One Martini backbone bead per residue (centre of mass of N, CA, C, O) as a GRO file, in nm:
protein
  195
    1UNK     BB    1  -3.646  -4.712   0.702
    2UNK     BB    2  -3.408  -4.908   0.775
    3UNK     BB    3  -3.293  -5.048   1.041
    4UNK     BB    4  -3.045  -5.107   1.230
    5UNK     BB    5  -2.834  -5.399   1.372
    6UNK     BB    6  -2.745  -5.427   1.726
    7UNK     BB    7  -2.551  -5.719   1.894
    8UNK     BB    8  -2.538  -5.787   2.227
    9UNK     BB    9  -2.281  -5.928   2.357
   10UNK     BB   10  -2.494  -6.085   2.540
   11UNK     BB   11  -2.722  -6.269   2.771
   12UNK     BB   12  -2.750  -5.999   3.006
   13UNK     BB   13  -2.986  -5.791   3.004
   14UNK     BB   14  -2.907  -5.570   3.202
   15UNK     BB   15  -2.669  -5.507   3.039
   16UNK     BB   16  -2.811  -5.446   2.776
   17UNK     BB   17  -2.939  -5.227   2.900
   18UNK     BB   18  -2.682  -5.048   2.979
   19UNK     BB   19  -2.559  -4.978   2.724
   20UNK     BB   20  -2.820  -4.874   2.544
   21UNK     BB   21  -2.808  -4.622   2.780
   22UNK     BB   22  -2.524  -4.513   2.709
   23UNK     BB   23  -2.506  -4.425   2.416
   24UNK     BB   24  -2.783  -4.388   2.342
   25UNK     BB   25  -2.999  -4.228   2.115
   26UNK     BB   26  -3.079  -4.481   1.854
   27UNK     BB   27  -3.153  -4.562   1.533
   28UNK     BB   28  -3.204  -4.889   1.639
   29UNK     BB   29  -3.174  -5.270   1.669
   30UNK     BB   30  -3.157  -5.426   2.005
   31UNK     BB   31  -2.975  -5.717   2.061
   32UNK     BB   32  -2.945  -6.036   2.163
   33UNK     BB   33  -2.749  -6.291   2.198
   34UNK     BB   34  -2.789  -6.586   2.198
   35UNK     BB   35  -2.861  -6.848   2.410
   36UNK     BB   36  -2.604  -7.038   2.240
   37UNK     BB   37  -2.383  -6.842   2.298
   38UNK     BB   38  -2.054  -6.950   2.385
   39UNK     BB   39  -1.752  -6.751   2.502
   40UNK     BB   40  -1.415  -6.798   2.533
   41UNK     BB   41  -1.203  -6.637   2.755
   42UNK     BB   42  -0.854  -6.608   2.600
   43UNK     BB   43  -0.769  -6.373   2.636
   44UNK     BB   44  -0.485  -6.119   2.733
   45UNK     BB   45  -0.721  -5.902   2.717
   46UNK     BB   46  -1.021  -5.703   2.733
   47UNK     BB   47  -1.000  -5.668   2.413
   48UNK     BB   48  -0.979  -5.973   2.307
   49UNK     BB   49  -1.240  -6.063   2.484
   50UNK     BB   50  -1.421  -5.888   2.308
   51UNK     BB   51  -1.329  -5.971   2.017
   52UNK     BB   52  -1.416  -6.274   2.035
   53UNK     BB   53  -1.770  -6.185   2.107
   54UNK     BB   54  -1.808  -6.002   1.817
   55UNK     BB   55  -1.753  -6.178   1.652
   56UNK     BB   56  -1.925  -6.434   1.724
   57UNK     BB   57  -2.181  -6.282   1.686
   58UNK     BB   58  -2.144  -6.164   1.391
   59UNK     BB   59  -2.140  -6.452   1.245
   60UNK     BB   60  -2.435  -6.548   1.413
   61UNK     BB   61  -2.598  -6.304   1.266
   62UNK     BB   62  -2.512  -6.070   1.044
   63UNK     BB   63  -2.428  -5.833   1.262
   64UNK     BB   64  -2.364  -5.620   1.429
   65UNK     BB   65  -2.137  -5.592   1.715
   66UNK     BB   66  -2.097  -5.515   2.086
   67UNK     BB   67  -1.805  -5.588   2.321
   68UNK     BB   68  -1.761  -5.666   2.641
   69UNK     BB   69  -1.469  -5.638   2.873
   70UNK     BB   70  -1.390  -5.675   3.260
   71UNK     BB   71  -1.256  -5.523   3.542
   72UNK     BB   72  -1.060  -5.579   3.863
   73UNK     BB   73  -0.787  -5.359   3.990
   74UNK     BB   74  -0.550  -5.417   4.227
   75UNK     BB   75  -0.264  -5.277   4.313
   76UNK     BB   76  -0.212  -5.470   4.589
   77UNK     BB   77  -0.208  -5.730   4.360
   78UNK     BB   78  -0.109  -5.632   4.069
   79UNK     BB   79  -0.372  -5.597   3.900
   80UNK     BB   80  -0.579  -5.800   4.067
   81UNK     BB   81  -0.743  -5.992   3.894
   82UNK     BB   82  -0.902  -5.872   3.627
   83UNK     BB   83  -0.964  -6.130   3.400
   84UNK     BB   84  -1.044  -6.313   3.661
   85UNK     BB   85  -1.316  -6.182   3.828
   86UNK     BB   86  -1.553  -6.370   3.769
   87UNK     BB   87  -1.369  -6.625   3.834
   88UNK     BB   88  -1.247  -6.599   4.171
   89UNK     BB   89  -1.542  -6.708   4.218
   90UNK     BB   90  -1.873  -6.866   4.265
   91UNK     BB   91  -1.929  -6.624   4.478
   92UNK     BB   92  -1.971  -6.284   4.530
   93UNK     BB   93  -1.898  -6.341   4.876
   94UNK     BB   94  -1.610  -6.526   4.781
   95UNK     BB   95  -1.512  -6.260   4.649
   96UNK     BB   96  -1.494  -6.046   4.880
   97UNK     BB   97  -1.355  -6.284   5.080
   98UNK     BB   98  -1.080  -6.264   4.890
   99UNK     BB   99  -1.022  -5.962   4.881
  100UNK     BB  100  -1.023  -5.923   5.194
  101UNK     BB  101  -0.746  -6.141   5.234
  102UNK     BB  102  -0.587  -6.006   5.050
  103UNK     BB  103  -0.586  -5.699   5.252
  104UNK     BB  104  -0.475  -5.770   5.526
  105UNK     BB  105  -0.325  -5.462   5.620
  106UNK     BB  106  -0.372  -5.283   5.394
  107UNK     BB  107  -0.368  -4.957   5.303
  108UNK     BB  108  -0.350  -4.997   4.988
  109UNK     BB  109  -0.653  -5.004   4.785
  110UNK     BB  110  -0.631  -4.912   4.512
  111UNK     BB  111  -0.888  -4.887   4.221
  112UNK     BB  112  -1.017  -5.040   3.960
  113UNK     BB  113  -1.239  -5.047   3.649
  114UNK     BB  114  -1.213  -5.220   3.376
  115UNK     BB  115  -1.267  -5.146   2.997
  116UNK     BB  116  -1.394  -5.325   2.678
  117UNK     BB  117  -1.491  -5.188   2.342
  118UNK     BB  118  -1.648  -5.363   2.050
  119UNK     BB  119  -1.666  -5.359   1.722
  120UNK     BB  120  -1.866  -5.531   1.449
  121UNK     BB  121  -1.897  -5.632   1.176
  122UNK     BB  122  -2.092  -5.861   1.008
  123UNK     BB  123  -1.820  -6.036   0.867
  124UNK     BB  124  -1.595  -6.001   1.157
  125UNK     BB  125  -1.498  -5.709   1.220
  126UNK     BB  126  -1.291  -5.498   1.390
  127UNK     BB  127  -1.355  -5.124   1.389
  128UNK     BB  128  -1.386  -5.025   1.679
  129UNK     BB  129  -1.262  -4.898   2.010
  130UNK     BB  130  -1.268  -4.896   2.366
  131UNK     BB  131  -1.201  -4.725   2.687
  132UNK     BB  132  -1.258  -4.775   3.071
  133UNK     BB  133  -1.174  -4.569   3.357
  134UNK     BB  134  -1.237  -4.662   3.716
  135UNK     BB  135  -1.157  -4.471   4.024
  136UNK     BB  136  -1.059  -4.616   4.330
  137UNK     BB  137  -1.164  -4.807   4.656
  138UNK     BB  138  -1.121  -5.040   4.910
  139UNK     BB  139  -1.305  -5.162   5.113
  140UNK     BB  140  -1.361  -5.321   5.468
  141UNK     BB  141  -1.648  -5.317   5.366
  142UNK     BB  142  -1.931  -5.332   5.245
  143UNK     BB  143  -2.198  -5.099   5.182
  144UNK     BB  144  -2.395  -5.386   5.113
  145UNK     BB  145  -2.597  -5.587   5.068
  146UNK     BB  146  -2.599  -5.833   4.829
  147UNK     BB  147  -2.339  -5.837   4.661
  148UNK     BB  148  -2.064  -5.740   4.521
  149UNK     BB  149  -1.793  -5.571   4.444
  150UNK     BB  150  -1.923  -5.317   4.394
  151UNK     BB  151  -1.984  -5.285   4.734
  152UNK     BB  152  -1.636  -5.237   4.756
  153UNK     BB  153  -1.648  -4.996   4.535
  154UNK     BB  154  -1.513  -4.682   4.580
  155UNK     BB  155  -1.627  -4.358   4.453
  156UNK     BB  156  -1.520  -4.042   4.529
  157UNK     BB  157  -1.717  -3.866   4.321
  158UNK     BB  158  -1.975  -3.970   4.442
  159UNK     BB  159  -2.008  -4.099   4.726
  160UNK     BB  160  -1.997  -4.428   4.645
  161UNK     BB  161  -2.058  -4.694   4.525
  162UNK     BB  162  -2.069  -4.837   4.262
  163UNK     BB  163  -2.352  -5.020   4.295
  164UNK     BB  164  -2.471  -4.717   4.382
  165UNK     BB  165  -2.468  -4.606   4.093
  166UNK     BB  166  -2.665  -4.483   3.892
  167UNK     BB  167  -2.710  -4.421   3.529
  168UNK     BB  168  -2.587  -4.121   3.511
  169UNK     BB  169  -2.329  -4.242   3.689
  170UNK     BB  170  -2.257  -4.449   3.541
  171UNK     BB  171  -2.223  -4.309   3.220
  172UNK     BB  172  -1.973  -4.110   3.362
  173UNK     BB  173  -1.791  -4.294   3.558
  174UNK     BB  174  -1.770  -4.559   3.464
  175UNK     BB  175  -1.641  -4.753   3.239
  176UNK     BB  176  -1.864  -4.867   3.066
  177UNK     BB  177  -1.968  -4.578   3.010
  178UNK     BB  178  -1.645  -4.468   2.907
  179UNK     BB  179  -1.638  -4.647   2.650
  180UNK     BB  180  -1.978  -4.585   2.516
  181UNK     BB  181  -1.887  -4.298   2.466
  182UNK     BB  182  -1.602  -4.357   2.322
  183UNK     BB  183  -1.779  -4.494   2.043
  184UNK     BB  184  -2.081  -4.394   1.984
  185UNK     BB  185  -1.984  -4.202   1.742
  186UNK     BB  186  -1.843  -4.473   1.548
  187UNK     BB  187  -2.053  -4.589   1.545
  188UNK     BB  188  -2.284  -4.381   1.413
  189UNK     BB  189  -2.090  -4.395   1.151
  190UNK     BB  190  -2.088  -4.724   1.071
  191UNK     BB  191  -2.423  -4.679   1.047
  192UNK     BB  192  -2.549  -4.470   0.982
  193UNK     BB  193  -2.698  -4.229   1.176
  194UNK     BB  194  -2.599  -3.895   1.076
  195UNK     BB  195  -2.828  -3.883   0.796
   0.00000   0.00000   0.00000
């Protein structure tokens, strides 16, 4: 029986290597993107621009596809980062430095990692969608050095930042690994897995 192909619109060896393992065990043959494959993200929501992602890996490999993107929302900030979490500085440093000085002074930290996950048949059809909200709340100072955002962002159901939550913890509570969790089932189905 040949195994079914699904490409992880990701350039990124550890997200996929996170995603497919969010999954759970599935009989097929999980690639990564082309690594000349570089996808503008236009979209007005974390949903559009995984939709985007999804539908150009699946056009440009002829497989199935699976796409993510997410963000940082932070409430007294009315919801940024967001969309622009990626790019809100060039460096995780200036990032956290960035975030830690919009919030100077104020007592109400709390925030989410929001993430939106699509399916994408090989003709390029969007045809299954999930999302994934981890809330917490931004510390006064990173957790730990040499991190990203992560480092700043506390999980309270864990007792620790995001950054520091293990594999089986990413995917009770990250927010993409409960969007991976609520997808899983749909993938399985329009893979035919479950035969």
């Amino acid at each position: 029986m040949v195994r079914p192909v699904l490409t992880i619109a990701s350039g990124n060896p550890n997200k996929v290597a996170e995603i497919v393992s969010m999954l759970g065990p599935l009989a097929l043959e999980v690639r990564r993107q082309p690594d000349d494959l570089d996808v503008e993200e236009t979209g007005a929501t974390y949903l559009e621009n995984a939709r985007l992602k999804a539908v150009a890996a699946a056009r440009r490999t002829g497989c199935w596809s699976l796409a993510d993107d997410s963000g940082l929302e932070v409430d007294a900030l009315g919801g940024a980062p967001g969309l622009f979490t990626a790019r809100l500085a060039p460096t995780d440093s200036e990032k956290i430095q960035r975030l830690l000085e919009a919030l100077e002074g104020d007592p109400y930290r709390s925030a989410c990692f929001r993430s939106a996950m699509v399916l994408c048949s090989p003709e390029g059809q969007c045809l299954e969608e999930a999302e994934g909200v981890c809330w917490g709340e931004l510390l006064k100072a990173p957790a730990f050095s040499g991190g990203g955002i992560e480092s700043l962002f506390w999980v309270r159901e864990a007792n620790c930042s995001y950054g520091e939550l293990n594999p089986s913890q990413l995917a009770r509570l990250g927010s993409r690994g409960k969007a991976a969790r609520a997808l899983a089932p749909r993938l399985r189905e329009r893979l035919g897995l479950n035969r």
